Each structure stands twice: as C-alpha cells, then as structure tokens.
Short mmCIF file of C-alpha atoms in Angstrom, two decimals:
data_model
loop_
_atom_site.label_atom_id
_atom_site.label_comp_id
_atom_site.label_asym_id
_atom_site.label_seq_id
_atom_site.Cartn_x
_atom_site.Cartn_y
_atom_site.Cartn_z
CA MET F 11 13.32 -16.07 -6.72
CA GLU F 12 13.79 -19.58 -5.42
CA ASN F 13 12.65 -19.46 -1.79
CA VAL F 14 9.98 -17.48 0.02
CA LEU F 15 9.24 -17.50 3.75
CA ILE F 16 5.74 -16.55 4.85
CA ILE F 17 5.35 -15.52 8.47
CA SER F 18 1.70 -15.51 9.51
CA GLY F 19 -0.32 -16.60 12.51
CA ASN F 20 -3.43 -16.58 10.33
CA LYS F 21 -3.67 -20.07 8.79
CA SER F 22 -6.08 -18.98 6.05
CA ALA F 23 -3.87 -16.06 4.99
CA SER F 24 -0.79 -18.25 5.14
CA GLU F 25 -2.36 -20.92 2.90
CA THR F 26 -3.70 -18.34 0.44
CA LEU F 27 -0.38 -16.49 0.18
CA SER F 28 1.73 -19.63 -0.13
CA GLY F 29 -0.57 -21.12 -2.78
CA PHE F 30 -0.62 -17.90 -4.78
CA ILE F 31 3.16 -17.33 -4.62
CA ARG F 32 3.96 -20.98 -5.39
CA GLU F 33 1.64 -20.94 -8.42
CA ALA F 34 2.53 -17.47 -9.73
CA PHE F 35 6.30 -17.65 -9.27
CA GLY F 36 7.06 -21.38 -9.14
CA CYS F 37 9.20 -21.10 -6.03
CA GLU F 38 9.54 -23.07 -2.82
CA VAL F 39 7.42 -21.56 -0.06
CA ARG F 40 7.92 -22.20 3.64
CA THR F 41 5.65 -20.96 6.38
CA VAL F 42 6.13 -20.19 10.06
CA GLU F 43 3.61 -18.79 12.53
CA THR F 44 5.61 -16.56 14.87
CA ALA F 45 8.43 -14.02 14.86
CA GLU F 46 10.45 -16.34 17.09
CA GLN F 47 10.19 -19.17 14.53
CA ALA F 48 11.19 -16.75 11.76
CA ARG F 49 14.25 -15.58 13.72
CA GLU F 50 15.21 -19.23 14.34
CA PHE F 51 14.86 -19.88 10.60
CA PHE F 52 17.23 -17.03 9.74
CA ASP F 53 19.60 -17.73 12.66
CA SER F 54 20.03 -21.31 11.39
CA GLN F 55 21.69 -19.80 8.29
CA ALA F 56 18.68 -20.65 6.14
CA SER F 57 18.14 -18.19 3.36
CA CYS F 58 15.27 -17.01 1.24
CA GLY F 59 14.87 -14.38 -1.42
CA LEU F 60 11.74 -12.93 0.12
CA ALA F 61 10.09 -12.86 3.54
CA VAL F 62 6.39 -11.99 3.63
CA ILE F 63 5.07 -10.98 7.04
CA TYR F 64 1.29 -11.04 7.48
CA SER F 65 0.87 -8.85 10.54
CA PRO F 66 0.06 -9.00 13.41
CA LEU F 67 1.80 -12.07 14.74
CA ALA F 68 1.12 -13.71 18.10
CA ASP F 69 4.46 -12.52 19.50
CA ASP F 70 5.24 -9.40 17.42
CA SER F 71 3.55 -6.62 15.51
CA GLY F 72 5.63 -7.63 12.50
CA ILE F 73 7.46 -4.31 12.34
CA SER F 74 10.43 -5.30 14.51
CA LEU F 75 10.65 -8.65 12.72
CA ALA F 76 10.76 -6.88 9.35
CA GLU F 77 13.53 -4.62 10.65
CA TYR F 78 15.41 -7.67 11.97
CA ILE F 79 15.17 -9.41 8.59
CA ILE F 80 16.42 -6.37 6.65
CA GLU F 81 19.26 -5.64 9.09
CA ASN F 82 20.50 -9.22 9.55
CA THR F 83 19.82 -11.09 6.31
CA SER F 84 20.02 -10.59 2.57
CA SER F 85 16.31 -11.31 2.15
CA ASN F 86 13.83 -8.81 0.78
CA CYS F 87 10.82 -8.16 2.99
CA ILE F 88 7.14 -7.40 2.46
CA LEU F 89 5.14 -6.36 5.51
CA ILE F 90 1.37 -6.75 5.16
CA VAL F 91 -0.55 -4.68 7.72
CA ARG F 92 -3.93 -2.98 8.11
CA ALA F 93 -4.37 -0.05 5.69
CA GLU F 94 -4.33 2.60 8.43
CA THR F 95 -1.10 1.17 9.86
CA ALA F 96 0.46 1.05 6.39
CA GLU F 97 -0.13 4.77 5.96
CA LYS F 98 1.60 5.53 9.27
CA ILE F 99 4.69 3.33 8.82
CA SER F 100 5.29 3.08 5.07
CA GLY F 101 7.72 6.02 4.98
CA ARG F 102 9.91 4.67 7.76
CA MET F 103 9.74 1.12 6.40
CA GLY F 104 10.49 2.31 2.87
CA HIS F 105 13.67 4.04 4.03
CA MET F 106 14.83 0.72 5.46
CA GLY F 107 13.99 -1.18 2.27
CA ILE F 108 10.85 -2.86 3.60
CA ILE F 109 7.84 -2.86 1.29
CA THR F 110 4.61 -2.18 3.17
CA ILE F 111 1.26 -3.33 1.79
CA GLY F 112 -2.01 -2.29 3.37
CA ARG F 113 -4.83 -4.77 3.47
CA PRO F 114 -7.14 -5.45 1.93
CA PHE F 115 -5.22 -5.79 -1.33
CA ASN F 116 -5.76 -7.76 -4.51
CA LYS F 117 -3.67 -10.54 -6.03
CA THR F 118 -2.69 -8.39 -9.01
CA PHE F 119 -1.09 -5.80 -6.73
CA LEU F 120 0.76 -8.51 -4.79
CA TRP F 121 1.93 -10.14 -8.03
CA GLN F 122 3.23 -6.80 -9.35
CA THR F 123 5.04 -6.11 -6.09
CA ILE F 124 6.73 -9.52 -5.94
CA ASN F 125 7.52 -9.39 -9.66
CA THR F 126 9.20 -6.00 -9.18
CA ILE F 127 11.28 -7.45 -6.33
CA GLU F 128 12.26 -10.41 -8.52
CA ILE F 129 13.28 -8.13 -11.40
CA SER F 130 15.39 -6.04 -9.00
CA MET F 131 17.01 -9.16 -7.54
CA ASN F 132 17.89 -10.46 -11.01
CA ARG F 133 19.36 -7.11 -12.00
CA SER F 134 21.34 -6.90 -8.77
CA TYR F 135 22.66 -10.43 -9.32
CA GLN F 136 23.76 -9.53 -12.85
CA LEU F 137 25.57 -6.46 -11.52
CA TYR F 138 27.16 -8.58 -8.80
CA GLU F 139 28.39 -11.14 -11.36
CA GLU F 140 29.82 -8.34 -13.52
CA THR F 141 31.57 -6.85 -10.50
CA VAL F 142 33.09 -10.22 -9.60
CA ARG F 143 34.24 -10.70 -13.20
CA LEU F 144 35.86 -7.24 -13.28
CA GLU F 145 37.53 -7.78 -9.89
CA ARG F 146 38.96 -11.07 -11.16
CA MET F 147 40.31 -9.30 -14.26
CA ILE F 148 41.89 -6.58 -12.10
CA ASP F 149 43.53 -9.23 -9.89
CA GLU F 150 44.91 -10.98 -12.98
CA ILE F 151 46.28 -7.71 -14.35
CA ARG F 152 47.91 -6.94 -10.98
CA LEU F 153 49.52 -10.38 -10.87
CA ILE F 154 50.86 -10.06 -14.41
CA ASP F 155 52.12 -6.53 -13.72
CA LYS F 156 53.84 -7.70 -10.54
CA ALA F 157 55.63 -10.45 -12.46
CA LYS F 158 56.70 -7.95 -15.14
CA PHE F 159 57.85 -5.47 -12.50
CA MET F 160 59.93 -8.15 -10.76
CA LEU F 161 61.48 -9.17 -14.09
CA MET F 162 62.34 -5.54 -14.74
CA GLN F 163 63.76 -5.08 -11.25
CA TYR F 164 65.71 -8.32 -10.77
CA ARG F 165 66.50 -9.34 -14.34
CA HIS F 166 66.99 -5.77 -15.59
CA MET F 167 64.55 -6.17 -18.47
CA THR F 168 62.64 -3.39 -20.15
CA GLU F 169 58.85 -3.47 -19.89
CA GLU F 170 58.60 -4.80 -23.45
CA GLU F 171 61.17 -7.54 -22.74
CA ALA F 172 59.38 -8.52 -19.53
CA HIS F 173 56.07 -8.66 -21.39
CA SER F 174 57.56 -10.81 -24.16
CA PHE F 175 59.31 -13.06 -21.64
CA LEU F 176 56.06 -13.65 -19.76
CA GLU F 177 54.12 -14.42 -22.94
CA GLN F 178 56.84 -16.76 -24.20
CA TYR F 179 57.04 -18.51 -20.82
CA ALA F 180 53.27 -19.06 -20.81
CA MET F 181 53.27 -20.33 -24.38
CA ASN F 182 56.23 -22.67 -23.90
CA ASN F 183 54.72 -24.18 -20.77
CA ARG F 184 51.17 -24.21 -22.17
CA LYS F 185 49.83 -22.36 -19.17
CA LYS F 186 47.65 -19.35 -18.62
CA LYS F 187 49.41 -16.03 -18.34
CA THR F 188 48.30 -15.65 -14.73
CA THR F 189 49.63 -19.09 -13.77
CA SER F 190 52.92 -18.28 -15.48
CA ALA F 191 53.08 -14.89 -13.75
CA SER F 192 52.56 -16.59 -10.39
CA GLU F 193 55.35 -19.08 -11.11
CA ILE F 194 57.73 -16.31 -12.16
CA ILE F 195 56.95 -14.35 -8.99
CA ASP F 196 57.60 -17.44 -6.86
CA ARG F 197 60.92 -18.20 -8.58
CA LEU F 198 62.16 -14.62 -8.40
CA SER F 199 61.06 -14.35 -4.77
CA GLU F 200 63.01 -17.51 -3.87
CA LYS F 201 66.12 -16.30 -5.64
CA PHE F 202 66.17 -12.62 -4.78
CA LEU F 203 64.06 -12.13 -1.65
#
C-alpha cells in the first residue's frame, strides 16, 4: 500500500495513527481534519489505497464519509468509532466493505487489520493483472482468427492454408503474428470490402 489518508479532527490521534502507519508499512501518509477536506481530496482525482476515518469529525459522524469513499473511490476504508457505536453499525458497514474498529484498540489489532487489507489488495492486483493478460491473449487470438477467416473467405484457402500463410507472412516480414494479422485484415478489407 503506497498511500494512506487519515481523516481526523483529533490532532493527537492523527499524529499517532500517521506515525504508526508510516513506520509499520513504510507508506506515504496524508492527513485532513474534516469530511469536506477528504471529499475535496478524492474529488481532485487523488487516490490512496486506504482511508482511515477517526470518528467523529467536526462536520460528519464519519459514517456518511466512509460510505462516500467506498461508493465513489477505489480506496479501502477503516472507520474508527466508539466501541458501542461499532457494535451497532459494524454489520451494515461490513456489507458495504467498510471495516469498523471500536476504540479503544491496540496497535497490534490495527496492524493486523491494515496488513490484511494490504494482502487482499496485493492478491486483487495479481488477479487483475492475470485478467488483463488473458484478455490481451483473447484479443490476439480473435485478431488472428479474423485474419484467417478473411483469407479463407476471400482467398478461398483452407484453415490450414490460412494458418500457414499467416505464419509465413509473419516470419518473412519479421513481425509478430498479431501485427501480421492486422496487416492482412487491412489489405483484404481494402481490396474486397
């Protein structure tokens, strides 16, 4: 996790949290004091991996801000509230993807919570990268298949002949198969379409 935003009107809590998170996770920590400043931060297209709200804020209970963050950004959110409030809202917040921590709490619990979020983020990013890689492969296969189909349709080749033609074309021109497929599609489109 590279960036963390701490939203707290309590200077002491803000300093303690930012120092702990910076030291424990080696990330950049920014702080704001109000929900309005936090919304401005996110509205300015700034991003962070985690928003930590130390409730209450001067202009918000923290609950609506947490909901705003989850609904409008890709940031994870921890809402720190009084223990009795945590018991009342944790179910609703949990369904939205907001982690609720009742205070008082200890640093070990906070570390475990943030570490779990970081592990989940890393796993999600790995899955995202794998999805992108597979989508790219599918697009390449589609492009190659389209070129082969056009060769079969307009040049009356069999599938094997179209496949061999495409491979030979790529090899002769020292280009990737996808680049060659794109060129073949363009040439056949100009001539026949």
